[in-house]
Short mmCIF file of C-alpha atoms and ligand atoms in Angstrom, two decimals:
data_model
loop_
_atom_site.label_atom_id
_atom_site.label_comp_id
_atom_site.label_asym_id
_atom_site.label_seq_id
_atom_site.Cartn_x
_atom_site.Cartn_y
_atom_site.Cartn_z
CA UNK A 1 24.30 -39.48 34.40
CA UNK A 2 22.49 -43.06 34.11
CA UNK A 3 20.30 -41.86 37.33
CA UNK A 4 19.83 -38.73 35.94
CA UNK A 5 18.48 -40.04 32.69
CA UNK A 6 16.34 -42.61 34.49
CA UNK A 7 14.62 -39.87 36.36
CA UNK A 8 14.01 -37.40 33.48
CA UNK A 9 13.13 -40.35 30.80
CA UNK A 10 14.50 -39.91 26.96
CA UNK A 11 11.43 -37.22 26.31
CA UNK A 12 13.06 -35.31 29.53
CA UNK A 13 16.41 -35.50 28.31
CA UNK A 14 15.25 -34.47 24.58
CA UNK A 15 12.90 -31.15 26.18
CA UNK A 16 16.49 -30.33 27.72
CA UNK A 17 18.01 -30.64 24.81
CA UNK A 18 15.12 -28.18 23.27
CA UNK A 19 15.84 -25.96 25.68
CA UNK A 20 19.57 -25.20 24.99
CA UNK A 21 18.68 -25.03 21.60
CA UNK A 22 16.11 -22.27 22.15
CA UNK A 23 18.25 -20.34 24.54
CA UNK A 24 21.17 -20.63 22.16
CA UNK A 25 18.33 -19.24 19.74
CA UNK A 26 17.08 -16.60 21.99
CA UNK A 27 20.66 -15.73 22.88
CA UNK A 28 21.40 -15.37 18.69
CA UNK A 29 18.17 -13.60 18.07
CA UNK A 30 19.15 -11.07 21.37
CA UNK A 31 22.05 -10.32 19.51
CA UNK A 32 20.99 -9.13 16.89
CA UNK A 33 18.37 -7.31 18.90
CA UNK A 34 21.60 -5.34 20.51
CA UNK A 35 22.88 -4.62 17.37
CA UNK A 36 20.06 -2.87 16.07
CA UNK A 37 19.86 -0.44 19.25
CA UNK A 38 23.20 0.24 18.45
CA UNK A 39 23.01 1.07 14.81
CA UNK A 40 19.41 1.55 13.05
CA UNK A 41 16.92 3.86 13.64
CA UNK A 42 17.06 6.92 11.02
CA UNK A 43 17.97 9.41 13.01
CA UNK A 44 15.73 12.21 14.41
CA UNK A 45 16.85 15.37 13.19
CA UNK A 46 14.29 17.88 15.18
CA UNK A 47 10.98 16.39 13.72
CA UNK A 48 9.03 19.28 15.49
CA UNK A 49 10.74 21.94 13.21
CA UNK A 50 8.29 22.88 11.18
CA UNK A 51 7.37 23.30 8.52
CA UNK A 52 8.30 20.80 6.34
CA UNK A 53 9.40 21.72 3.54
CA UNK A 54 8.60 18.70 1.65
CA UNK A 55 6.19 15.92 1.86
CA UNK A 56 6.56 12.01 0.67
CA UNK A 57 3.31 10.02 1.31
CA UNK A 58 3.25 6.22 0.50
CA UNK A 59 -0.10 4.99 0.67
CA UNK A 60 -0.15 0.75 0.17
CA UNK A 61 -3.30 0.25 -0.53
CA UNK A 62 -4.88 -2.82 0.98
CA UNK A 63 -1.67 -2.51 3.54
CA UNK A 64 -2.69 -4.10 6.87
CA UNK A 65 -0.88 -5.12 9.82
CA UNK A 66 -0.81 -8.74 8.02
CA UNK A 67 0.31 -7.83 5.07
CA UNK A 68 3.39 -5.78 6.46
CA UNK A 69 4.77 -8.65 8.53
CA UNK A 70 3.98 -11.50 5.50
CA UNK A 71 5.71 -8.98 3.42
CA UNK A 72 9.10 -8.29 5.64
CA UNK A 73 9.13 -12.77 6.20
CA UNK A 74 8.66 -12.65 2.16
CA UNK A 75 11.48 -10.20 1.48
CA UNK A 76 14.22 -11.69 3.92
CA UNK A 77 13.13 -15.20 2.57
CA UNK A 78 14.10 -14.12 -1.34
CA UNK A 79 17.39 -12.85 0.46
CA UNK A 80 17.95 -16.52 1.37
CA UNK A 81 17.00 -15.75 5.30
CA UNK A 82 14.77 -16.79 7.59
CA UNK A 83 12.48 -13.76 7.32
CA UNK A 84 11.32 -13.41 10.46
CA UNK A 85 13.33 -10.18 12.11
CA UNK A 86 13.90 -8.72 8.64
CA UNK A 87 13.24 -5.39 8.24
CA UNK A 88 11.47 -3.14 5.70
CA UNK A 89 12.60 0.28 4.48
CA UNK A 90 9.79 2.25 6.43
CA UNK A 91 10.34 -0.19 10.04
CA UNK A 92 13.09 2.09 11.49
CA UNK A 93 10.78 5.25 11.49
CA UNK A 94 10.90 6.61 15.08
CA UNK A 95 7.37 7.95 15.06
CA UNK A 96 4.08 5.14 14.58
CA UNK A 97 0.54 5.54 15.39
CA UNK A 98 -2.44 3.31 14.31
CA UNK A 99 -5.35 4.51 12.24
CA UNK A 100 -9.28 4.36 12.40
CA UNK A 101 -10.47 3.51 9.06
CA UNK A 102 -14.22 3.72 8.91
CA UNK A 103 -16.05 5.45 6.63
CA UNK A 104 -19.03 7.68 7.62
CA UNK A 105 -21.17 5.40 6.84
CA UNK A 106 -19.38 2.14 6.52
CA UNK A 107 -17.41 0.08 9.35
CA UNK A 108 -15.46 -1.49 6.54
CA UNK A 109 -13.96 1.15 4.67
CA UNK A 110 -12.82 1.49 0.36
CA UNK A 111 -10.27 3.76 -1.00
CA UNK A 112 -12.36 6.97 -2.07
CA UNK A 113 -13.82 7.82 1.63
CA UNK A 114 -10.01 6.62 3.14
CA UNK A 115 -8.34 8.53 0.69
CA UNK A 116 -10.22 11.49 1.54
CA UNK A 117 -9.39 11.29 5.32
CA UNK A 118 -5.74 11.11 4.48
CA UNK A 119 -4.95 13.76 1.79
CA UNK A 120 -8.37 16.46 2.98
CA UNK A 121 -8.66 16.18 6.46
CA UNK A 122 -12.07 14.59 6.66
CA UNK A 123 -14.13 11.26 6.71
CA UNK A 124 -16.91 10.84 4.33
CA UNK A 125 -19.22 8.05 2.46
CA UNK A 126 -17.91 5.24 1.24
CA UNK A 127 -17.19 5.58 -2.77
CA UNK A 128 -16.85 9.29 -2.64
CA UNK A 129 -14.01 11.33 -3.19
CA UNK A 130 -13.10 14.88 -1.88
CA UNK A 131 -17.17 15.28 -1.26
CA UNK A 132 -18.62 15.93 2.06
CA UNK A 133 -20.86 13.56 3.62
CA UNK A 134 -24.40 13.64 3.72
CA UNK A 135 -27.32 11.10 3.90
CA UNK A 136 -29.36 12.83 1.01
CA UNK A 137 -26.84 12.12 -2.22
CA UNK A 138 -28.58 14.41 -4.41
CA UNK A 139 -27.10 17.23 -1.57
CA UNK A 140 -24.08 15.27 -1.96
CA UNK A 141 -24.06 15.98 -6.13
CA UNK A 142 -25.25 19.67 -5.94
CA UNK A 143 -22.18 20.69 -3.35
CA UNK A 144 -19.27 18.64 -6.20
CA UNK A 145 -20.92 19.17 -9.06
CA UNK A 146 -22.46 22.98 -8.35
CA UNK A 147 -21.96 24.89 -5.42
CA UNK A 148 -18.51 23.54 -4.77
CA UNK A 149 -18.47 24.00 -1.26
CA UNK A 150 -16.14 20.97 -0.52
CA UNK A 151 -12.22 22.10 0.55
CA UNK A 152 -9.60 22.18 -1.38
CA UNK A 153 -7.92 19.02 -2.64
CA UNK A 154 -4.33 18.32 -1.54
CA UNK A 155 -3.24 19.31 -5.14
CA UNK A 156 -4.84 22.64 -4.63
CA UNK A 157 -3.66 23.57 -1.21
CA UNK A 158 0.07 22.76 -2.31
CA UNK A 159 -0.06 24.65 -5.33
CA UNK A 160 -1.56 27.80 -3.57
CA UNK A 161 1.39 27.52 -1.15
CA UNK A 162 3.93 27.34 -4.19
CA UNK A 163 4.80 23.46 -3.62
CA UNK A 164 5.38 21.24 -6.54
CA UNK A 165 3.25 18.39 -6.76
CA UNK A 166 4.00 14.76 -7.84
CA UNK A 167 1.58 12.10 -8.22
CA UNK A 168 2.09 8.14 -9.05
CA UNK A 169 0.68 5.14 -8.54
CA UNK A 170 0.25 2.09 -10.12
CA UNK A 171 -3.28 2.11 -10.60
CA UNK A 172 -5.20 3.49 -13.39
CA UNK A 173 -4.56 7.46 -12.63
CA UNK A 174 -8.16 7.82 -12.22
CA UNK A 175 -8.42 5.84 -9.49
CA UNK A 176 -10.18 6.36 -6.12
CA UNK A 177 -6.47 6.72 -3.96
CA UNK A 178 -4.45 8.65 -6.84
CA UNK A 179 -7.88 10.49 -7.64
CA UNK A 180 -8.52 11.83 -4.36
CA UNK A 181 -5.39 13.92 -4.74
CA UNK A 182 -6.58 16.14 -7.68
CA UNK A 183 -10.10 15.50 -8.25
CA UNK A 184 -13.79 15.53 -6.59
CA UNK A 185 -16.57 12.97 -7.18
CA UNK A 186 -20.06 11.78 -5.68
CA UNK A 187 -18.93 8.39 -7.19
CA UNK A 188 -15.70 6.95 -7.49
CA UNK A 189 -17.13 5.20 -10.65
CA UNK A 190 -17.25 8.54 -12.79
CA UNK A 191 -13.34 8.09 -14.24
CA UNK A 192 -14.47 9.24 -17.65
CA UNK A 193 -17.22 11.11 -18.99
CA UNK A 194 -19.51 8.07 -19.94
CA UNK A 195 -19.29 6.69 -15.98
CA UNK A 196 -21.15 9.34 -14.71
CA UNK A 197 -24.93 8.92 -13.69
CA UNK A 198 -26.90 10.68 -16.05
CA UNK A 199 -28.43 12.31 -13.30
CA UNK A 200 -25.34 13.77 -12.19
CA UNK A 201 -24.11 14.61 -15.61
CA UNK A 202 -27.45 17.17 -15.97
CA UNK A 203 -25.59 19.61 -13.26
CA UNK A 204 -22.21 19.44 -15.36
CA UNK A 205 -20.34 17.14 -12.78
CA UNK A 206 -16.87 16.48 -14.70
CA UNK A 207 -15.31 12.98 -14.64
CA UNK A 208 -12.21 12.36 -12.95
CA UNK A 209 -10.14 12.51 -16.12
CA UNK A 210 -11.18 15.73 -17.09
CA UNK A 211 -10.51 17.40 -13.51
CA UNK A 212 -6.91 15.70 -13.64
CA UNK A 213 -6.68 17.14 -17.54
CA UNK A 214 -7.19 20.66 -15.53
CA UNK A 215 -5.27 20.02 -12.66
CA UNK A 216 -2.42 18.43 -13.35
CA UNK A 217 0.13 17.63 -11.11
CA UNK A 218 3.96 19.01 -12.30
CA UNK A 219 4.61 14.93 -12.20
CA UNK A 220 2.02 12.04 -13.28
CA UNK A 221 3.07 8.89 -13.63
CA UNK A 222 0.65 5.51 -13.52
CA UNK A 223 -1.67 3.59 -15.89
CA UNK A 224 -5.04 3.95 -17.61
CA UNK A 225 -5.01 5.86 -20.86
CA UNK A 226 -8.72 3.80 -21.46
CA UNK A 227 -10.30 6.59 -19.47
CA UNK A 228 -9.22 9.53 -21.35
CA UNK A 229 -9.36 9.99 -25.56
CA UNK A 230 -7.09 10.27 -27.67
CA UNK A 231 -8.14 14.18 -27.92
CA UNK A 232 -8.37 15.07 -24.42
CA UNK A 233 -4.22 13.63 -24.64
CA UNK A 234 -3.26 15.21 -27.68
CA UNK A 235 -4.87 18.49 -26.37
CA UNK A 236 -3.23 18.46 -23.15
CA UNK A 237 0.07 17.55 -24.31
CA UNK A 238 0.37 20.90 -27.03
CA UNK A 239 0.15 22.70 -24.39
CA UNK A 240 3.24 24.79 -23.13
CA UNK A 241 6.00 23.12 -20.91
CA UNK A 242 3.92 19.85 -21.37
CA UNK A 243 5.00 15.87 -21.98
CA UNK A 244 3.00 13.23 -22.72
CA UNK A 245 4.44 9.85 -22.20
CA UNK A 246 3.52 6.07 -22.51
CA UNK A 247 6.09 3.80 -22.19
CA UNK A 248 9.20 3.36 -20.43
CA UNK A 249 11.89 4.41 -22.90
CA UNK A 250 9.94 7.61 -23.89
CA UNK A 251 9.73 8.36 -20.03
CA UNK A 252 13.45 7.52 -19.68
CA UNK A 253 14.21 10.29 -21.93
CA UNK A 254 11.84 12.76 -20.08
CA UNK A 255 13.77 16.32 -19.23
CA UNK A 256 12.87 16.86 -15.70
CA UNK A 257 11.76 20.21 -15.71
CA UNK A 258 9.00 19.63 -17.91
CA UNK A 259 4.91 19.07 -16.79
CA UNK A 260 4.94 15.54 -17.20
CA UNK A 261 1.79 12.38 -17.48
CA UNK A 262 3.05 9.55 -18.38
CA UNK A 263 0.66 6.80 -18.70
CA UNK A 264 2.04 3.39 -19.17
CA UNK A 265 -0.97 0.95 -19.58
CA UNK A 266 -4.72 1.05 -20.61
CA UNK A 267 -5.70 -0.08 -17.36
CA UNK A 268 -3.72 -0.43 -14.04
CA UNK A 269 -0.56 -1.20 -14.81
CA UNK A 270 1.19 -4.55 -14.82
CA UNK A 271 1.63 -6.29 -11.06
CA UNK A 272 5.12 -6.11 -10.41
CA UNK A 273 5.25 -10.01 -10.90
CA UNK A 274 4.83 -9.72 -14.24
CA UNK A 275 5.81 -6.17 -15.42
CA UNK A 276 7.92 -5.93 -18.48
CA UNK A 277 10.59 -2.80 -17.57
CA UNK A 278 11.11 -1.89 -21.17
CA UNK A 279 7.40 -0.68 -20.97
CA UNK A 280 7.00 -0.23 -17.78
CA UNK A 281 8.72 1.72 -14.92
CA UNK A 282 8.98 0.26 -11.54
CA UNK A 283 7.68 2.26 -8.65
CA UNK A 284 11.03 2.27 -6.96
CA UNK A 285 11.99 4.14 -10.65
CA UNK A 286 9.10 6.68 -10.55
CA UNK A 287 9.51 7.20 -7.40
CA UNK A 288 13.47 8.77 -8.00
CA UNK A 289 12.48 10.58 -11.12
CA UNK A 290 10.03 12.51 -9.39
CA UNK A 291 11.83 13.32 -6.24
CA UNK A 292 14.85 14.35 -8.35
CA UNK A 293 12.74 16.20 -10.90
CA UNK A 294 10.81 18.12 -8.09
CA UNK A 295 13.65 18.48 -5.34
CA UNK A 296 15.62 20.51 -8.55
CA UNK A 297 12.99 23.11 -8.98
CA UNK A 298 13.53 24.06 -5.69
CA UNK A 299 9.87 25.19 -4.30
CA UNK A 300 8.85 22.66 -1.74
CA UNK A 301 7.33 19.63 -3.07
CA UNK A 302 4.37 16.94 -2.25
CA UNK A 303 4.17 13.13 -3.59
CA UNK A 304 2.00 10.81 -3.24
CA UNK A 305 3.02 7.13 -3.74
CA UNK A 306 0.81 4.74 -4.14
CA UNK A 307 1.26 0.88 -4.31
CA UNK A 308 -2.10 0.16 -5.86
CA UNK A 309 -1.97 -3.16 -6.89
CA UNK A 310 -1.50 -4.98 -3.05
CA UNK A 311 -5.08 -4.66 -2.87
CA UNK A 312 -5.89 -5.98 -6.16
CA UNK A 313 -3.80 -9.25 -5.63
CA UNK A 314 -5.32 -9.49 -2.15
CA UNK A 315 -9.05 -9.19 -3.92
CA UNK A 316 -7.87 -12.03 -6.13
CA UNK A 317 -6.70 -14.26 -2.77
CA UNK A 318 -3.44 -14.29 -4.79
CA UNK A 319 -1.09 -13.66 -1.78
CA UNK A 320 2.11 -14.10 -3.75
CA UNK A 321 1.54 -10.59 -6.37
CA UNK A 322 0.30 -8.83 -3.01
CA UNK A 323 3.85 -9.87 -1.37
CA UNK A 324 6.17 -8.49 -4.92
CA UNK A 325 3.90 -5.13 -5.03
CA UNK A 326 4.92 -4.79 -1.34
CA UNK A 327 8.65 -5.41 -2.19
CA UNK A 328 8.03 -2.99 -5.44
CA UNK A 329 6.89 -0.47 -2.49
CA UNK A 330 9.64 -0.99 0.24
CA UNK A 331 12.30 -0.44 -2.18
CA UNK A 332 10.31 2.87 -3.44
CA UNK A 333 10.34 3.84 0.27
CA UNK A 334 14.12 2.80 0.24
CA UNK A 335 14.21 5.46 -2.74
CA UNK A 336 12.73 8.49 -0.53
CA UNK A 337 15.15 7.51 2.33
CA UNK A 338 17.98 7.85 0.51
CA UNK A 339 16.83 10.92 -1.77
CA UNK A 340 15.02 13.15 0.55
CA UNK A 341 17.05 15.18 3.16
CA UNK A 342 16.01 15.88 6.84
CA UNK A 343 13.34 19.03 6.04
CA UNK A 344 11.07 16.08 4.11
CA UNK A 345 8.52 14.51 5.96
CA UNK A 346 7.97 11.22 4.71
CA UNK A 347 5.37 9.33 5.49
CA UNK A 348 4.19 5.12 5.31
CA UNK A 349 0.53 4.03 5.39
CA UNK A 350 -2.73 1.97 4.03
CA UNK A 351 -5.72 3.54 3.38
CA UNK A 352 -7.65 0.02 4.43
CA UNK A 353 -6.40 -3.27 5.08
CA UNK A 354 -7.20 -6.37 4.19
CA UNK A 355 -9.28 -9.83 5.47
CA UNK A 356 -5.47 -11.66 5.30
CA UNK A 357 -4.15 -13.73 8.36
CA UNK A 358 -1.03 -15.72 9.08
CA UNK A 359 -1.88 -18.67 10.71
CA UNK A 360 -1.62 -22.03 12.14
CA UNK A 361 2.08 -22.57 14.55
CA UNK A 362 4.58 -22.72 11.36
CA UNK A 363 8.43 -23.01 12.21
CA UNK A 364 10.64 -20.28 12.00
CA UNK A 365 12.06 -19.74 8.54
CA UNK A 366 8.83 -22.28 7.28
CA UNK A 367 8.23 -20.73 3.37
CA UNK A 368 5.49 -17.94 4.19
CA UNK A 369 3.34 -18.95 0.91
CA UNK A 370 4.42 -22.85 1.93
CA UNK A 371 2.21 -25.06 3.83
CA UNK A 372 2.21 -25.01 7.54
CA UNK A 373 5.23 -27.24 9.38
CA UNK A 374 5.35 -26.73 13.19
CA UNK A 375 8.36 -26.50 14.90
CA UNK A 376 9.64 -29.71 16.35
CA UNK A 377 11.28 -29.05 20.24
CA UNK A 378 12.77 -32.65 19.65
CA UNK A 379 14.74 -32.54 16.59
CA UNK A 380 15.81 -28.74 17.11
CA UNK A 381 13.97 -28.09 13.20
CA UNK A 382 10.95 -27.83 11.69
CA UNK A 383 8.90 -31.32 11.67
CA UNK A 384 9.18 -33.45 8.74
CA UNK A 385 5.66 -33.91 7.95
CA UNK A 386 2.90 -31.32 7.20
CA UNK A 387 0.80 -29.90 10.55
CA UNK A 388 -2.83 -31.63 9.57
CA UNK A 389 -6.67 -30.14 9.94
CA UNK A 390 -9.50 -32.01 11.60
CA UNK A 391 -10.17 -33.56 8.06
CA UNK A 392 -6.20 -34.68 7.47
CA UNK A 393 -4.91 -31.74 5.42
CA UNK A 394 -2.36 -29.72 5.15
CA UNK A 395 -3.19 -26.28 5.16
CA UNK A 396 -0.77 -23.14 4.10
CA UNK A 397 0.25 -20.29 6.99
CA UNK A 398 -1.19 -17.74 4.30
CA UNK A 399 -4.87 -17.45 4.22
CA UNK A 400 -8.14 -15.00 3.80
CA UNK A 401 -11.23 -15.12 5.79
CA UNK A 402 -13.45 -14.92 1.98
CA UNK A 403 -12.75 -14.84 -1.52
CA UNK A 404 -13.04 -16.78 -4.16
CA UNK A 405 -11.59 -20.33 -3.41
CA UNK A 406 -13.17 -21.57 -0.70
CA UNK A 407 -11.78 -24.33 1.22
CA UNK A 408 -14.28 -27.58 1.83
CA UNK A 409 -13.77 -30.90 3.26
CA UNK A 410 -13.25 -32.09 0.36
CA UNK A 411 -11.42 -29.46 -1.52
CA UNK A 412 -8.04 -31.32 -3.08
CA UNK A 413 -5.28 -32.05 -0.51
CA UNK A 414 -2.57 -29.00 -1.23
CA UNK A 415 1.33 -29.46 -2.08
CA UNK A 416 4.03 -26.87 -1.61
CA UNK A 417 4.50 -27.45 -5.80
CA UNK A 418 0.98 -26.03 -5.68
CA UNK A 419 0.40 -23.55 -3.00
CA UNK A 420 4.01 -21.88 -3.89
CA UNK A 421 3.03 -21.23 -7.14
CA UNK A 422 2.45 -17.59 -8.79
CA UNK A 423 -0.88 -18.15 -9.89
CA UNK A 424 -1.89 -19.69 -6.55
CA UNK A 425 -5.43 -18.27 -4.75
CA UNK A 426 -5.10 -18.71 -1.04
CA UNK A 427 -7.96 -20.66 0.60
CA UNK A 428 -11.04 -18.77 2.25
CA UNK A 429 -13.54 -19.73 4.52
CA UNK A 430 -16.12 -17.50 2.91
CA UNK A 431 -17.06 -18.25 -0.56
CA UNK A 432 -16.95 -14.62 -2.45
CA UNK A 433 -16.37 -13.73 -5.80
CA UNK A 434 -13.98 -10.80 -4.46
CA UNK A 435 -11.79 -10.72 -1.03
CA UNK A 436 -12.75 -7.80 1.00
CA UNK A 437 -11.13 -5.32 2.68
CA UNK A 438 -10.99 -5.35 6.33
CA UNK A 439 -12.12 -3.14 9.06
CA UNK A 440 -9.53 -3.14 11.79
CA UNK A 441 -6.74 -0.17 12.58
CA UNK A 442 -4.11 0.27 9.91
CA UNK A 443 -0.63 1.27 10.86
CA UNK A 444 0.69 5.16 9.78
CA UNK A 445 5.04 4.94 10.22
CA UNK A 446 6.86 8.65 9.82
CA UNK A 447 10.04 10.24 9.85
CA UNK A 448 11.21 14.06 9.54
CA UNK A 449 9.28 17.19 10.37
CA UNK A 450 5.90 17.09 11.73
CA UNK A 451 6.45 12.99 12.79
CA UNK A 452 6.07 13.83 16.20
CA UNK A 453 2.59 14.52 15.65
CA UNK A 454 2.22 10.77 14.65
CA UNK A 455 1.41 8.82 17.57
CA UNK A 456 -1.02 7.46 19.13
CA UNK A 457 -4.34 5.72 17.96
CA UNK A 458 -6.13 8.56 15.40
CA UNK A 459 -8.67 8.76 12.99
CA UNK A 460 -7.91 8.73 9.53
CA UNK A 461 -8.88 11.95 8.96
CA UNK A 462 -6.22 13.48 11.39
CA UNK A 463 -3.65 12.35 8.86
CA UNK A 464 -4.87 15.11 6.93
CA UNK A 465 -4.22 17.11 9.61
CA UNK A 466 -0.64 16.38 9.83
CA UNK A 467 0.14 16.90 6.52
CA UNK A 468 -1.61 20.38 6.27
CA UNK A 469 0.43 21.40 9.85
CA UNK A 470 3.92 20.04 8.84
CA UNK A 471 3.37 21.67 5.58
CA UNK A 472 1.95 25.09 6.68
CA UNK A 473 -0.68 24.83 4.10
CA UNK A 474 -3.85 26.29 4.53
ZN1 ZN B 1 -9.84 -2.78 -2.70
#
């Protein structure tokens, strides 16, 4: 041993050391690797039986790549693990494919135009909703507002085919994502009568309110009464078979086989972070009440699901609301798993992601929202002291290529008390007043009938596709 020692040095003997420890790790980690063969995986009943007779579609908006695996470290670290190989509801779907974003005219896309893709079938502008493209937007206001020549919305096509529809999010119902399911606009912007270009309003183009008023889903459930009046509410709700709702309690007591809007704030409602669930419903909540509610009448339904509010957090470089929405929407997914039987094709995706990273060489099990410590091969555990940039600073594994809190030379040094925080804004590198959304492929994750057509790398609009297929809708 002495000679052995003298030849490999104390650093020899220590990377040896190391490198049990890793294998031991890599032999723990294999394990568990084993195990899941074995025993996850929601199981493929024939997923090329179609139709479908139902559809779930989760859309987390702002949902990237990043986002997903800060989320599943975030949610096995607030079990008390390490995080790393946790998994989220939608992660054992056996069919995946990555999606093309881009708008028809934009390389970066927004909601409206992605939206679109998804739920219609086709790409268009950026900002628009359920309105075909075309370089000359007065063209673009005649065919919404006057000829109507644009398809069908989702909501339409279901309820020609007899399907029930359910729509929630946690966004003002008005929306660009929720919107894009029921109504049709040159201009995401025109959520209530007064938003819409005067221009526009000359041809009788109808805000998105008012086509939701018309159209309304069997099940509506989100936020943003301060786009409709008081009238257009009270109207709506005397009519036949109708409930209006706006808070939680009043929604709890909701019979099910009633047309039901329930609309819990003014604006979008609260991040889950902060939501208050005697007034407000969690997703994971709306989520049952609709399935149940809709699987009971018996016709075939649609949902869509959306977790509006990752994006918002994200726009606000506030990393730690974007990682509780994303719990609020796993355990909404968890919801349709354990609801929905094998002839419902549910479906997991973002409509955009988002300009988030995960960064710098943290340990495993480091606090995602902490500041970086690398892994140290000689004492078998994350080093004591904070990994350091060129100027001497710590720097956090969570970050955002812009936004609004830039991060200088001689920006204050950061503490875990500080970065950890709820109210913290991740550093940029950009100075914006907004984050932005990001251009790169978003992931699409399904399970049931029609998931075998998910796979592959598509464009956005062949989502659309899909759905119409699996469903049989025309
Ligand atoms: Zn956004």
């Amino acid at each position: 041993m002495p000679k052995l020692s003298a030849e490999l040095g104390i650093k020899g003997i220590s990377a040896v050391l190391a490198l049990l420890f890793l294998t031991a790790c890599i032999a723990q980690h294999d394990s568990k690797r084993n195990y899941r063969l074995e025993s996850a995986a929601t199981p493929a009943s024939d997923s090329s039986k179609l139709p479908a007779k139902n559809l779930i579609i989760f859309i987390g908006d702002g949902m990237g790549v990043s986002t997903i695996t800060a989320a599943r470290i975030f949610d096995g670290q607030s079990k008390g693990l390490s995080g790393e190989d946790n998994q989220l509801a939608f992660e054992d779907f056996n069919n995946l494919a990555l999606v093309k974003t881009y708008n028809t005219n934009a390389q970066v896309p927004d909601s409206a135009g992605t939206a679109t893709a998804i739920l219609s079938g086709y790409k268009t502008n950026i900002g628009a909703i359920n309105v075909k493209p075309n370089t000359d937007i007065s063209k673009m206001v005649l065919s919404s507002c006057v000829t109507k020549l644009t398809s069908p919305t989702l909501f339409k096509r279901a309820k020609k085919a007899g399907l029930s529809v359910g729509l929630i999010s946690t966004a003002r119902i008005t929306h660009a994502t929720p919107a894009a399911m029921y109504g049709q606009a040159v201009s995401r912007d025109w959520e209530q009568k007064s938003d819409i270009d005067p221009r526009a309003a000359k041809y009788g183009c109808k805000s998105l309110a008012e086509q939701l008023l018309k159209n309304t889903p069997d099940i509506t459930l989100g936020g943003g009464t301060s786009k409709f009046t008081d009238e257009q509410l009270s109207k709506w709700a005397k009519k036949d078979g109708h409930i209006y709702v706006s808070d939680a309690q009043s929604f709890r007591a909701v019979p099910k086989d009633k047309t039901v809007l329930g609309l819990f704030t003014e604006s979008h409602m609260s991040y889950d972070a902060d939501r208050d669930d005697s007034k407000e419903p969690s997703l994971a909540e709306m989520t049952a009440f609709t399935i149940d509610a809709l699987a009971a009448r018996d016709t075939g339904y649609v949902i869509l699901i959306e977790a509006g509010r990752v994006d918002h957090a994200h726009h606000d470089s506030n990393a730690y609301r974007a990682m509780k929405d994303m719990q609020a929407l796993n355990a909404a997914v968890q919801v349709a798993k354990d609801k929905a039987g094998d002839d419902t094709l549910i479906m997991v995706t973002a409509d955009h992601s988002h300009v988030f990273t995960i960064s710098g060489y943290p340990a495993r099990g480091n606090p995602i929202l902490g500041l970086v410590r690398n892994p140290d091969p000689e004492a078998g555990e994350p080093a004591k002291d904070y990994a350091k940039d060129l100027d001497g600073k710590p720097y956090t594994t969570l970050g955002y290529a812009n936004g609004p809190n830039i991060r200088e030379a001689d920006s204050p040094t950061l503490t875990d008390n500080l970065v950890q925080s709820d109210n913290y804004q991740q550093q940029t590198t950009v100075r914006l007043e907004s984050e932005t959304h990001a251009g790169e492929d978003v992931p699409l994750y399904a399970t049931g009938p029609g998931s075998h057509l998910v796979r592959g790398v598509i464009e956005q609009d062949e989502i659309g596709h899909i759905i119409h297929t699996a469903l049989g809708l025309k």
